[in-house]
Short mmCIF file of C-alpha atoms and ligand atoms in Angstrom, two decimals:
data_model
loop_
_atom_site.label_atom_id
_atom_site.label_comp_id
_atom_site.label_asym_id
_atom_site.label_seq_id
_atom_site.Cartn_x
_atom_site.Cartn_y
_atom_site.Cartn_z
CA MET M 1 169.91 98.74 125.16
CA ALA M 2 171.54 99.26 128.55
CA ILE M 3 170.20 102.80 128.77
CA GLN M 4 166.65 101.66 128.07
CA THR M 5 166.79 99.25 130.98
CA ALA M 6 168.43 101.77 133.28
CA TYR M 7 165.78 104.33 132.40
CA LYS M 8 162.91 101.96 133.16
CA ASN M 9 164.42 100.97 136.50
CA GLU M 10 164.93 104.60 137.38
CA ASN M 11 161.26 105.28 136.70
CA ILE M 12 160.09 102.57 139.04
CA GLU M 13 162.54 103.51 141.74
CA ASN M 14 161.61 107.18 141.59
CA ALA M 15 157.86 107.01 141.11
CA ASP M 16 157.35 109.56 143.91
CA LYS M 17 159.92 112.08 142.63
CA LYS M 18 158.88 115.02 140.48
CA ILE M 19 160.41 115.22 137.02
CA VAL M 20 161.48 118.72 135.95
CA TYR M 21 162.76 117.91 132.48
CA ASP M 22 162.07 114.80 130.47
CA THR M 23 164.01 114.30 127.26
CA LYS M 24 162.43 111.95 124.73
CA ASP M 25 164.07 110.65 121.57
CA LEU M 26 166.07 113.85 121.17
CA ASN M 27 168.27 114.14 118.10
CA LEU M 28 170.19 117.25 117.08
CA TRP M 29 172.23 118.06 114.00
CA TYR M 30 174.60 120.92 113.18
CA GLY M 31 174.13 120.88 109.41
CA GLU M 32 174.99 117.31 108.40
CA ASP M 33 176.73 116.43 111.66
CA GLN M 34 174.66 114.74 114.31
CA ALA M 35 175.68 115.99 117.78
CA LEU M 36 172.93 114.34 119.89
CA LYS M 37 171.58 110.85 119.23
CA ASN M 38 168.34 109.50 120.64
CA ILE M 39 168.68 111.03 124.10
CA ASN M 40 166.19 109.78 126.73
CA PHE M 41 166.46 110.57 130.41
CA PRO M 42 164.64 112.51 133.12
CA ILE M 43 165.92 115.26 135.42
CA TYR M 44 164.47 115.21 138.93
CA GLU M 45 163.46 118.12 141.13
CA ASN M 46 165.80 119.32 143.90
CA GLU M 47 168.63 117.16 142.70
CA VAL M 48 171.97 117.82 141.09
CA THR M 49 172.27 116.00 137.78
CA ALA M 50 175.78 115.82 136.34
CA ILE M 51 176.51 115.52 132.62
CA ILE M 52 179.93 113.97 132.05
CA GLY M 53 181.88 112.76 129.03
CA PRO M 54 184.94 113.57 126.93
CA SER M 55 185.38 116.81 125.03
CA GLY M 56 183.11 117.08 121.99
CA CYS M 57 180.61 114.45 123.16
CA GLY M 58 177.66 116.90 123.17
CA LYS M 59 177.46 118.05 126.82
CA SER M 60 177.22 121.77 126.04
CA THR M 61 174.91 121.13 123.12
CA TYR M 62 172.57 119.16 125.36
CA ILE M 63 172.47 121.71 128.18
CA LYS M 64 171.90 124.55 125.68
CA THR M 65 169.02 122.59 124.19
CA LEU M 66 167.27 122.64 127.58
CA ASN M 67 166.87 126.43 127.36
CA ARG M 68 166.67 126.52 123.54
CA MET M 69 169.84 128.60 123.34
CA VAL M 70 171.27 126.07 120.89
CA GLU M 71 168.69 127.21 118.34
CA LEU M 72 170.60 130.50 118.00
CA VAL M 73 172.94 128.49 115.75
CA PRO M 74 171.21 128.81 112.36
CA ILE M 75 172.19 125.36 111.03
CA VAL M 76 170.70 123.47 114.00
CA ARG M 77 167.95 120.93 113.38
CA ILE M 78 166.19 119.07 116.19
CA SER M 79 163.80 116.12 116.44
CA GLY M 80 162.16 114.61 119.50
CA GLU M 81 160.79 116.28 122.60
CA ILE M 82 161.98 117.97 125.72
CA LEU M 83 159.21 118.26 128.28
CA TYR M 84 159.77 121.00 130.84
CA ARG M 85 157.25 120.66 133.67
CA GLY M 86 155.23 118.46 131.33
CA LYS M 87 155.15 120.80 128.30
CA ASN M 88 157.14 120.21 125.11
CA ILE M 89 159.44 123.23 124.74
CA PHE M 90 159.57 122.74 120.95
CA ASP M 91 155.77 123.03 120.52
CA LYS M 92 154.76 125.99 118.36
CA SER M 93 152.43 127.16 121.14
CA TYR M 94 155.14 126.95 123.82
CA LYS M 95 155.93 130.32 125.34
CA GLU M 96 159.70 130.79 125.32
CA GLU M 97 159.49 133.48 128.04
CA GLU M 98 158.67 130.66 130.42
CA LEU M 99 162.11 129.15 129.84
CA ARG M 100 163.82 132.53 130.09
CA THR M 101 162.24 133.32 133.45
CA ARG M 102 162.34 129.81 134.94
CA VAL M 103 165.70 128.50 133.76
CA GLY M 104 168.95 130.29 134.60
CA MET M 105 172.36 129.52 133.14
CA VAL M 106 175.93 129.83 134.37
CA PHE M 107 178.79 129.50 131.88
CA GLN M 108 182.34 128.22 131.98
CA LYS M 109 183.90 131.68 131.95
CA PRO M 110 182.30 134.06 134.45
CA ASN M 111 180.45 136.67 132.38
CA PRO M 112 179.25 139.49 134.61
CA PHE M 113 178.01 142.62 132.83
CA PRO M 114 180.46 145.58 132.87
CA LYS M 115 178.31 147.22 135.52
CA SER M 116 178.24 147.52 139.27
CA ILE M 117 177.70 144.43 141.39
CA TYR M 118 174.30 145.84 142.35
CA ASP M 119 173.24 146.49 138.75
CA ASN M 120 174.33 143.00 137.70
CA ILE M 121 171.89 141.46 140.16
CA ALA M 122 169.11 144.02 139.66
CA TYR M 123 169.28 143.64 135.88
CA GLY M 124 166.79 140.76 135.53
CA PRO M 125 164.28 142.07 138.08
CA ARG M 126 164.38 145.51 136.38
CA ILE M 127 163.63 143.88 133.03
CA HIS M 128 160.64 142.30 134.72
CA GLY M 129 159.43 145.79 135.63
CA ILE M 130 160.53 146.04 139.25
CA ARG M 131 161.34 149.72 139.94
CA SER M 132 161.06 150.09 143.73
CA LYS M 133 164.49 150.68 145.26
CA LYS M 134 163.42 148.95 148.45
CA VAL M 135 162.31 145.80 146.59
CA LEU M 136 165.45 145.80 144.41
CA ASP M 137 167.66 146.24 147.49
CA GLU M 138 165.99 143.22 149.05
CA ILE M 139 166.36 141.09 145.92
CA VAL M 140 170.03 142.06 145.56
CA GLU M 141 170.82 141.15 149.18
CA LYS M 142 168.83 137.90 149.10
CA SER M 143 170.44 136.80 145.82
CA LEU M 144 173.98 137.64 146.95
CA ARG M 145 173.38 135.80 150.22
CA GLY M 146 171.96 132.85 148.27
CA ALA M 147 175.14 132.74 146.19
CA ALA M 148 177.33 132.89 149.33
CA ILE M 149 179.01 136.15 148.38
CA TRP M 150 177.10 138.82 150.35
CA ASP M 151 179.70 139.20 153.09
CA GLU M 152 182.47 139.67 150.55
CA VAL M 153 180.73 142.39 148.55
CA LYS M 154 178.20 144.11 150.81
CA ASP M 155 180.45 147.17 151.26
CA ARG M 156 181.25 147.54 147.57
CA LEU M 157 177.92 146.97 145.83
CA HIS M 158 178.43 149.97 143.58
CA GLU M 159 181.85 148.96 142.36
CA ASN M 160 182.30 147.33 138.97
CA ALA M 161 181.91 143.54 139.05
CA TYR M 162 185.02 143.25 136.86
CA GLY M 163 187.10 144.19 139.91
CA LEU M 164 186.26 140.90 141.61
CA SER M 165 188.27 137.68 141.39
CA GLY M 166 187.16 134.95 138.95
CA GLY M 167 185.60 132.88 141.72
CA GLN M 168 183.72 135.90 143.05
CA GLN M 169 182.56 136.83 139.54
CA GLN M 170 181.19 133.32 139.09
CA ARG M 171 179.20 133.64 142.33
CA ILE M 172 177.92 137.03 141.08
CA CYS M 173 176.72 135.22 137.95
CA ILE M 174 174.97 132.65 140.14
CA ALA M 175 173.42 135.47 142.20
CA ARG M 176 172.25 137.08 138.94
CA CYS M 177 170.46 133.79 138.15
CA LEU M 178 168.89 133.62 141.60
CA ALA M 179 167.51 137.16 141.25
CA ILE M 180 164.97 135.97 138.68
CA GLU M 181 163.80 133.26 141.12
CA PRO M 182 164.43 130.40 138.74
CA ASP M 183 163.20 126.83 138.95
CA VAL M 184 166.25 125.28 137.27
CA ILE M 185 169.90 126.34 137.08
CA LEU M 186 172.00 125.08 134.18
CA MET M 187 175.76 125.16 134.72
CA ASP M 188 178.26 124.45 131.94
CA GLU M 189 181.63 123.63 133.54
CA PRO M 190 181.19 126.49 136.03
CA THR M 191 184.46 125.83 137.86
CA SER M 192 186.82 124.89 135.05
CA ALA M 193 188.28 128.43 134.93
CA LEU M 194 188.60 128.67 138.73
CA ASP M 195 191.27 127.87 141.32
CA PRO M 196 190.72 124.94 143.75
CA ILE M 197 189.45 127.09 146.64
CA SER M 198 186.92 128.95 144.48
CA THR M 199 185.91 125.59 143.01
CA LEU M 200 185.23 124.19 146.47
CA LYS M 201 183.11 127.24 147.32
CA ILE M 202 180.98 126.73 144.21
CA GLU M 203 180.64 123.00 144.95
CA GLU M 204 179.43 123.76 148.49
CA LEU M 205 177.08 126.36 147.10
CA VAL M 206 175.59 123.88 144.62
CA GLN M 207 174.78 121.55 147.54
CA GLU M 208 172.96 124.42 149.28
CA LEU M 209 171.13 125.53 146.13
CA LYS M 210 169.65 122.12 145.36
CA LYS M 211 167.36 122.50 148.38
CA ASP M 212 165.51 125.21 146.44
CA PHE M 213 166.36 124.55 142.80
CA SER M 214 167.05 121.74 140.37
CA ILE M 215 170.57 121.87 139.04
CA ILE M 216 172.07 120.41 135.89
CA ILE M 217 175.84 120.69 135.79
CA VAL M 218 178.22 119.80 132.99
CA THR M 219 181.62 118.85 134.27
CA HIS M 220 184.63 117.13 132.80
CA ASN M 221 185.89 116.64 136.36
CA MET M 222 184.68 113.21 137.44
CA GLN M 223 185.61 113.71 141.08
CA GLN M 224 183.40 116.77 141.03
CA ALA M 225 180.49 114.82 139.56
CA ALA M 226 181.00 112.10 142.19
CA ARG M 227 181.18 114.66 145.02
CA ILE M 228 178.23 116.86 144.22
CA SER M 229 175.67 115.10 142.04
CA ASP M 230 172.75 112.79 142.79
CA ARG M 231 172.55 111.38 139.28
CA THR M 232 174.90 111.29 136.36
CA ALA M 233 174.46 110.94 132.62
CA PHE M 234 177.55 109.76 130.74
CA PHE M 235 177.68 111.07 127.17
CA LEU M 236 179.91 109.64 124.46
CA SER M 237 179.86 110.73 120.79
CA GLY M 238 176.42 112.31 121.20
CA GLU M 239 174.83 109.31 122.93
CA VAL M 240 173.92 108.71 126.54
CA ILE M 241 175.81 105.53 127.32
CA GLU M 242 174.63 105.32 130.90
CA TYR M 243 172.34 107.26 133.21
CA ALA M 244 172.14 106.28 136.87
CA LYS M 245 172.39 107.37 140.45
CA THR M 246 175.86 108.82 140.88
CA ASP M 247 176.86 106.37 143.65
CA LYS M 248 175.87 103.46 141.45
CA MET M 249 177.60 104.79 138.36
CA PHE M 250 180.88 105.44 140.12
CA SER M 251 180.92 102.21 142.15
CA ASN M 252 179.34 99.76 139.77
CA PRO M 253 178.87 101.07 136.22
CA SER M 254 176.71 98.94 133.92
CA ASP M 255 178.58 99.67 130.71
CA LYS M 256 182.21 98.88 129.99
CA ARG M 257 182.65 102.26 128.29
CA THR M 258 181.48 104.08 131.43
CA GLU M 259 183.92 102.08 133.49
CA ASP M 260 186.76 102.86 131.10
CA TYR M 261 185.93 106.57 131.21
CA ILE M 262 185.53 106.95 134.96
CA THR M 263 188.69 104.98 135.64
CA GLY M 264 190.57 107.37 133.36
CA ARG M 265 191.26 105.00 130.49
CA PHE M 266 190.22 107.67 127.95
CA GLY M 267 188.91 111.26 127.66
N1 ADP O 301 177.99 125.96 116.71
C1 ADP O 301 178.37 124.77 116.26
N2 ADP O 301 178.40 124.52 114.93
C2 ADP O 301 178.78 123.31 114.44
N3 ADP O 301 179.15 122.28 115.20
C3 ADP O 301 179.16 122.46 116.53
C4 ADP O 301 178.77 123.70 117.13
N4 ADP O 301 178.88 123.58 118.48
C5 ADP O 301 179.31 122.33 118.70
N5 ADP O 301 179.48 121.65 117.56
C6 ADP O 301 179.92 120.24 117.42
O1 ADP O 301 179.05 119.41 118.17
C7 ADP O 301 179.77 118.40 118.86
C8 ADP O 301 179.48 118.51 120.36
O2 ADP O 301 180.03 119.73 120.84
P1 ADP O 301 179.78 120.23 122.32
O3 ADP O 301 178.33 120.11 122.64
O4 ADP O 301 180.38 121.58 122.44
O5 ADP O 301 180.60 119.16 123.16
P2 ADP O 301 181.16 119.19 124.67
O6 ADP O 301 180.50 120.32 125.39
O7 ADP O 301 180.84 117.86 125.23
O8 ADP O 301 182.65 119.38 124.57
C9 ADP O 301 181.23 118.60 118.50
O9 ADP O 301 181.54 117.74 117.43
C10 ADP O 301 181.29 120.04 118.04
O10 ADP O 301 182.31 120.25 117.11
MG1 MG O 302 181.29 122.00 126.39
#
């Protein structure tokens, strides 16, 4: 019940904000096991939305539902709707290419291709038919600058991306997303494999990127959610227990379970 009220209040308070994704009555099962239960909340444009909650609560499942990647698991069954820019992504007539070109994803473990830094970034644009070296050069530079790694790699663009540190590889993966000029960037615990300095760099980068993109970030690090997000959804056992502005959730949570979680009483 709490979430219903929170959701209505949010709608009134944010009547002028554009909604990128709206999730309505979403349920998801892996075979017999229900992993997402009646999820309802919006994601707003040019904000960072954090998804928090203990291990196994459905954070990765939810974020992979937003780009339909979760449907690669054969036993998955879904009910409800996810509207992306007003269109239900589960509609038979929905064109999946739209999600692939508009929604980028960054994973927990940096996963550059075993190719040069340049070819990692040029990969998506080439798939979209861009052949001109001049145009590709421009995209590569712009994307690497956007991911705050240009200065570190500009003299070694033709070296293998595997030679970079983990934190640099993760920024290469972000640059690879930027190269397709996405609308939304999904990040699933993008710093959990990184050292504190690389983590800080990614956090600063996320703050920069939200000016141009909408970002949804899964994190099990509550300080990180509090530092970098505008809104937070707290998941527990497949349900959204609370969804609110991050300041509100961390200073004055509405639900006892949220309070217990953010004060470190479990998870
Ligand atoms: N491919 C899968 N097949 C079956 N069950 C899965 C699969 N992926 C995740 N699950 C189950 O779904 C639940 C949520 O998992 P997940 O979304 O990975 O949680 P989180 O990212 O919050 O740790 C867990 O119970 C997990 O075991
Ligand atoms: Mg996960």
